[in-house]
Amino acid sequence: MSRFIATRRLASNIFVSKSATRTFCNDAPSKLNDVPHGSQFNKELEDEQGFTNDIPQYDIAIVGGGMVGMALACSLASMPLTKQLSIAIIDSNPALTNGSSIKKDDPPDPRVSTVTPATISLFKGIGAWQYVEQHRHAYFDRMQVWDYTGFGYTRYNARDADKDVLGCVVENKVLHKSLLSCLQNKDFKKTIYPTRLSSMSLPTRSSVSAAGASQSKSLANLAKLELSDGTNLYAKLVVGADGSKSHVRELAGIKTTGWNYSQSAVICTVEHSAENFCAWQRFLPAGPIALLPIGDNFSNIVWTMSPKEASNHKIMSEDDFVKAVNHALDFGYGPHPESQVFGSGVLSSFFRPDVTSSANEGFELPPKVVKVASQRMAFPLSLMHANQYASKRVVLIGDAAHTVHPLAGQGVNMGYGDAASLSNVIADGVAVGSDIGEVTLLKKYEADRKTANITMMAVLDGFQKAYSVDFGPLNILRAAAFNGANVFAPLKKNIISYASGERRLPFLS
Amino acid sequence: MVLASKSVAMSRTMFTRSLYQLQNLSRSNGLSLHSSSTNFKHAVLAAFQPLLHSRPYANNPQPAASASSVDQAELAKFAAIAESWWDAEGPFKPLHVMNPTRLTFIRSTLCRHFGKDPFSARPFEGLKFIDVGCGGGILSEPLARMGASVTGIDAVEKNIKIAQVHADLDPVASSIEYRCTTAENLVEEQMKFDAVIALEVIEHVANPDGFCKSLSALTKPHGATIISTINRSMRAYATAIVAAEYILHWLPKGTHQWSSFLTPEELVLTLQRASISVEEMAGFAYDPLTGQWSLTDDISVNFIAFGIKNSE
């Protein structure tokens, strides 16, 4: 048997060498042609205008250096896997380059954001919160929500959800400056282009195959950005963080869905005679008015109303405005709710373990406004959601991807959540050696954030619609909701933790 | 009556197929049980050309054939699929979706083995890797981005061409050396690598034993060998063949043959005979709700093994 095999083995040796050349590739190894590696370098603007033909290449180009764009840059700079990436930030805002400082004596700017605990921990994680604490900021641990019908109210206390704070109110310019300081203090390859994006060309299959030599082929596979001052640059990934009228979104051909609320928001800084520690929101027939503590004796007003009323309120005298605000927060449009103190009584002792401690707090009136401390601004409000967050080599974060009604202070927090998620996805991609502009990687970010964002938008839109109708049974229903949320601990805890950004979806743990 | 005899014939074929598999293990060459002359030629060629069809998704009939008529048809089939290698939504979509999970395992085991910083973006700088059965380069390119000097080999010329074209699009990937050759040829050239990686190849090879010996010869002493394949279990039959090929149409019908699958025990023993000791093994699980793969301890369907070559 073995000799049988041996002879066949000999025969097969000859057979094999003949057939090998026929069936398989030829013996000459198909060697790769020597390609000079595409140079990766950051060039200052002055060099570009010189004689070199080399166009700078970056790993990521962030279009829009606002709060969310800078948060993404900081987040990438703080992670070991991504801190070696080279970043270009394109924003014509002079604050990015001239490094102006914020004076402590200035009254607060009316553009403020309420950052949720989730955002605070994000900032702490990237090392930017220490800079925020050096400027004016106001933590608050109490919140009262009621409406004009006077049927009910809800008081939230951070202790109900075993937390220290419900959130912190910070001026937008403080957040932005903190992120910028944090970024500048990190050893990170970033270049700021103080200009605007004028056009962008993204790789398509035809453009890549049409490119000739191998170096231009590799460049044809990148996104090319043309800026309005004439500079060009290449990037593996373009991040659109340029706000609700995003140019990047338009150039990438991503469509949006949404509608305009027939409302505008009037914002203003006001002063009290004593410090305010609680956040107040009263739903009026035309829209909610919110009073948020901003620190010292100041508070910020966000008052949603019809566009005509908004322009009236913007131009009326300061005294009239103060009167209008006090009226709206006090007896205007309807009575005060009765204090529902869940006090003694046989029935209450049954429910005591389930009842929140803040249910024992009675209804309080917000502090009176003494004077207006800043100019008044008005913005139209709308709901917008991009149909996709990512396409090849382009991704959208922040307001470029979604805008919401300010009634729950969630807008910029959703944007920060996007920045955190995208930087994690990019880090995962770098860990497994992916091309960071690949759609499959970016779709992971989209899958993560789209669900969370759409849910939050649905909840907020639902609230906005529920509170814009003055209809008897609906008013009773809303009152029941107020009282229910006030009294039942699990519901209140759920609402607080969802609004704090701890959970992606309400009611599902 | 006809149906009954057909089913008897089928069960006999299945029985002979599994018997063939058993014999395949005990002998170093894989002679078929049939005695017809064409089958003999196929079998002998299979014995001495273990990497005959070392490409994933090959429509591989009973032991790897190399008579010209059959092969031209096979190659033509691959030529058709080869164009879509890099189409993430095309026929290779399951592979693209599974790729990050495989890379996670490879990255963590190799970083630990070579003592590299797992948080570095390019931990494999200065190491030489080879991707056996690289196909379109879906594994080679990420490895190159992680800093390794990668050589990618495949027996199908079209795959190598596709891989080169795609690698040229990224300056980092264009440093990959692609060659249309077999592992045995490289053994003859006495090439050695720090890590030899052969994913989803061994189930398409007629002689796993010889294949593992070639991989071992390519590995430096105390170097790493990583092999991934599909388990020969009932669950794998239901999942990787019936579900993947016939129900979900993830893979073309006939891509895999259950009888060519190896159980983890067989793979470990085969590698041991080739002086490689398997240190770690993990499985891949697919979650249909999220459409994502994840690493798991369950090696009943897809599994990946990391082994270290004994130092001489």
PDB file of N, CA and C in Angstrom, chain A residues 313-345:
ATOM      1  N   HIS A 313     -42.096  92.601  22.890  1.00  0.00           N
ATOM      2  CA  HIS A 313     -41.376  92.517  24.149  1.00  0.00           C
ATOM      3  C   HIS A 313     -39.923  92.921  23.998  1.00  0.00           C
ATOM      4  N   LYS A 314     -39.415  92.755  22.800  1.00  0.00           N
ATOM      5  CA  LYS A 314     -38.017  93.113  22.597  1.00  0.00           C
ATOM      6  C   LYS A 314     -37.834  94.628  22.609  1.00  0.00           C
ATOM      7  N   ILE A 315     -38.811  95.327  22.078  1.00  0.00           N
ATOM      8  CA  ILE A 315     -38.617  96.763  21.939  1.00  0.00           C
ATOM      9  C   ILE A 315     -39.262  97.574  23.062  1.00  0.00           C
ATOM     10  N   MET A 316     -40.120  96.950  23.878  1.00  0.00           N
ATOM     11  CA  MET A 316     -40.774  97.751  24.923  1.00  0.00           C
ATOM     12  C   MET A 316     -39.738  98.229  25.933  1.00  0.00           C
ATOM     13  N   SER A 317     -40.119  99.231  26.742  1.00  0.00           N
ATOM     14  CA  SER A 317     -39.164  99.799  27.687  1.00  0.00           C
ATOM     15  C   SER A 317     -38.807  98.764  28.735  1.00  0.00           C
ATOM     16  N   GLU A 318     -37.694  98.990  29.404  1.00  0.00           N
ATOM     17  CA  GLU A 318     -37.219  98.010  30.379  1.00  0.00           C
ATOM     18  C   GLU A 318     -38.187  97.871  31.534  1.00  0.00           C
ATOM     19  N   ASP A 319     -38.764  99.002  31.984  1.00  0.00           N
ATOM     20  CA  ASP A 319     -39.722  98.920  33.104  1.00  0.00           C
ATOM     21  C   ASP A 319     -40.926  98.098  32.714  1.00  0.00           C
ATOM     22  N   ASP A 320     -41.422  98.342  31.498  1.00  0.00           N
ATOM     23  CA  ASP A 320     -42.586  97.570  31.044  1.00  0.00           C
ATOM     24  C   ASP A 320     -42.245  96.103  30.971  1.00  0.00           C
ATOM     25  N   PHE A 321     -41.032  95.823  30.539  1.00  0.00           N
ATOM     26  CA  PHE A 321     -40.644  94.422  30.416  1.00  0.00           C
ATOM     27  C   PHE A 321     -40.583  93.776  31.788  1.00  0.00           C
ATOM     28  N   VAL A 322     -40.012  94.507  32.766  1.00  0.00           N
ATOM     29  CA  VAL A 322     -39.927  93.946  34.125  1.00  0.00           C
ATOM     30  C   VAL A 322     -41.322  93.657  34.657  1.00  0.00           C
ATOM     31  N   LYS A 323     -42.224  94.600  34.418  1.00  0.00           N
ATOM     32  CA  LYS A 323     -43.613  94.406  34.885  1.00  0.00           C
ATOM     33  C   LYS A 323     -44.229  93.187  34.217  1.00  0.00           C
ATOM     34  N   ALA A 324     -43.973  93.064  32.899  1.00  0.00           N
ATOM     35  CA  ALA A 324     -44.566  91.946  32.163  1.00  0.00           C
ATOM     36  C   ALA A 324     -44.043  90.620  32.698  1.00  0.00           C
ATOM     37  N   VAL A 325     -42.740  90.581  33.004  1.00  0.00           N
ATOM     38  CA  VAL A 325     -42.154  89.331  33.488  1.00  0.00           C
ATOM     39  C   VAL A 325     -42.740  88.976  34.848  1.00  0.00           C
ATOM     40  N   ASN A 326     -42.797  89.954  35.740  1.00  0.00           N
ATOM     41  CA  ASN A 326     -43.327  89.660  37.073  1.00  0.00           C
ATOM     42  C   ASN A 326     -44.770  89.209  36.984  1.00  0.00           C
ATOM     43  N   HIS A 327     -45.525  89.864  36.099  1.00  0.00           N
ATOM     44  CA  HIS A 327     -46.919  89.498  35.905  1.00  0.00           C
ATOM     45  C   HIS A 327     -47.029  88.054  35.408  1.00  0.00           C
ATOM     46  N   ALA A 328     -46.181  87.707  34.455  1.00  0.00           N
ATOM     47  CA  ALA A 328     -46.265  86.367  33.863  1.00  0.00           C
ATOM     48  C   ALA A 328     -45.909  85.295  34.883  1.00  0.00           C
ATOM     49  N   LEU A 329     -44.978  85.642  35.800  1.00  0.00           N
ATOM     50  CA  LEU A 329     -44.560  84.619  36.756  1.00  0.00           C
ATOM     51  C   LEU A 329     -45.507  84.542  37.947  1.00  0.00           C
ATOM     52  N   ASP A 330     -46.338  85.566  38.117  1.00  0.00           N
ATOM     53  CA  ASP A 330     -47.123  85.651  39.332  1.00  0.00           C
ATOM     54  C   ASP A 330     -48.589  85.380  39.039  1.00  0.00           C
ATOM     55  N   PHE A 331     -49.394  86.433  39.004  1.00  0.00           N
ATOM     56  CA  PHE A 331     -50.818  86.201  38.832  1.00  0.00           C
ATOM     57  C   PHE A 331     -51.285  86.283  37.394  1.00  0.00           C
ATOM     58  N   GLY A 332     -50.366  86.569  36.473  1.00  0.00           N
ATOM     59  CA  GLY A 332     -50.801  86.754  35.090  1.00  0.00           C
ATOM     60  C   GLY A 332     -51.432  85.500  34.521  1.00  0.00           C
ATOM     61  N   TYR A 333     -52.482  85.665  33.744  1.00  0.00           N
ATOM     62  CA  TYR A 333     -53.121  84.618  32.961  1.00  0.00           C
ATOM     63  C   TYR A 333     -53.883  83.601  33.793  1.00  0.00           C
ATOM     64  N   GLY A 334     -53.708  83.590  35.112  1.00  0.00           N
ATOM     65  CA  GLY A 334     -54.424  82.582  35.865  1.00  0.00           C
ATOM     66  C   GLY A 334     -53.981  82.565  37.310  1.00  0.00           C
ATOM     67  N   PRO A 335     -54.665  81.785  38.144  1.00  0.00           N
ATOM     68  CA  PRO A 335     -54.377  81.780  39.588  1.00  0.00           C
ATOM     69  C   PRO A 335     -53.164  80.936  39.929  1.00  0.00           C
ATOM     70  N   HIS A 336     -52.740  81.072  41.221  1.00  0.00           N
ATOM     71  CA  HIS A 336     -51.694  80.197  41.725  1.00  0.00           C
ATOM     72  C   HIS A 336     -52.287  78.833  41.991  1.00  0.00           C
ATOM     73  N   PRO A 337     -51.498  77.793  41.864  1.00  0.00           N
ATOM     74  CA  PRO A 337     -51.985  76.489  42.295  1.00  0.00           C
ATOM     75  C   PRO A 337     -52.020  76.451  43.817  1.00  0.00           C
ATOM     76  N   GLU A 338     -52.907  75.646  44.340  1.00  0.00           N
ATOM     77  CA  GLU A 338     -52.937  75.501  45.796  1.00  0.00           C
ATOM     78  C   GLU A 338     -51.809  74.608  46.234  1.00  0.00           C
ATOM     79  N   SER A 339     -51.248  74.932  47.386  1.00  0.00           N
ATOM     80  CA  SER A 339     -50.173  74.082  47.886  1.00  0.00           C
ATOM     81  C   SER A 339     -50.744  72.738  48.265  1.00  0.00           C
ATOM     82  N   GLN A 340     -50.210  71.728  47.658  1.00  0.00           N
ATOM     83  CA  GLN A 340     -50.677  70.391  48.021  1.00  0.00           C
ATOM     84  C   GLN A 340     -49.622  69.776  48.893  1.00  0.00           C
ATOM     85  N   VAL A 341     -49.786  69.987  50.189  1.00  0.00           N
ATOM     86  CA  VAL A 341     -48.784  69.396  51.071  1.00  0.00           C
ATOM     87  C   VAL A 341     -49.317  68.049  51.501  1.00  0.00           C
ATOM     88  N   PHE A 342     -48.551  67.068  51.211  1.00  0.00           N
ATOM     89  CA  PHE A 342     -48.987  65.707  51.518  1.00  0.00           C
ATOM     90  C   PHE A 342     -48.741  65.468  52.988  1.00  0.00           C
ATOM     91  N   GLY A 343     -49.592  66.031  53.792  1.00  0.00           N
ATOM     92  CA  GLY A 343     -49.283  66.085  55.231  1.00  0.00           C
ATOM     93  C   GLY A 343     -49.723  64.862  55.991  1.00  0.00           C
ATOM     94  N   SER A 344     -50.263  65.084  57.158  1.00  0.00           N
ATOM     95  CA  SER A 344     -50.641  63.957  58.035  1.00  0.00           C
ATOM     96  C   SER A 344     -51.961  63.386  57.563  1.00  0.00           C
ATOM     97  N   GLY A 345     -52.364  62.363  58.134  1.00  0.00           N
ATOM     98  CA  GLY A 345     -53.621  61.721  57.727  1.00  0.00           C
ATOM     99  C   GLY A 345     -53.378  60.250  57.510  1.00  0.00           C
TER     100      GLY A 345
END
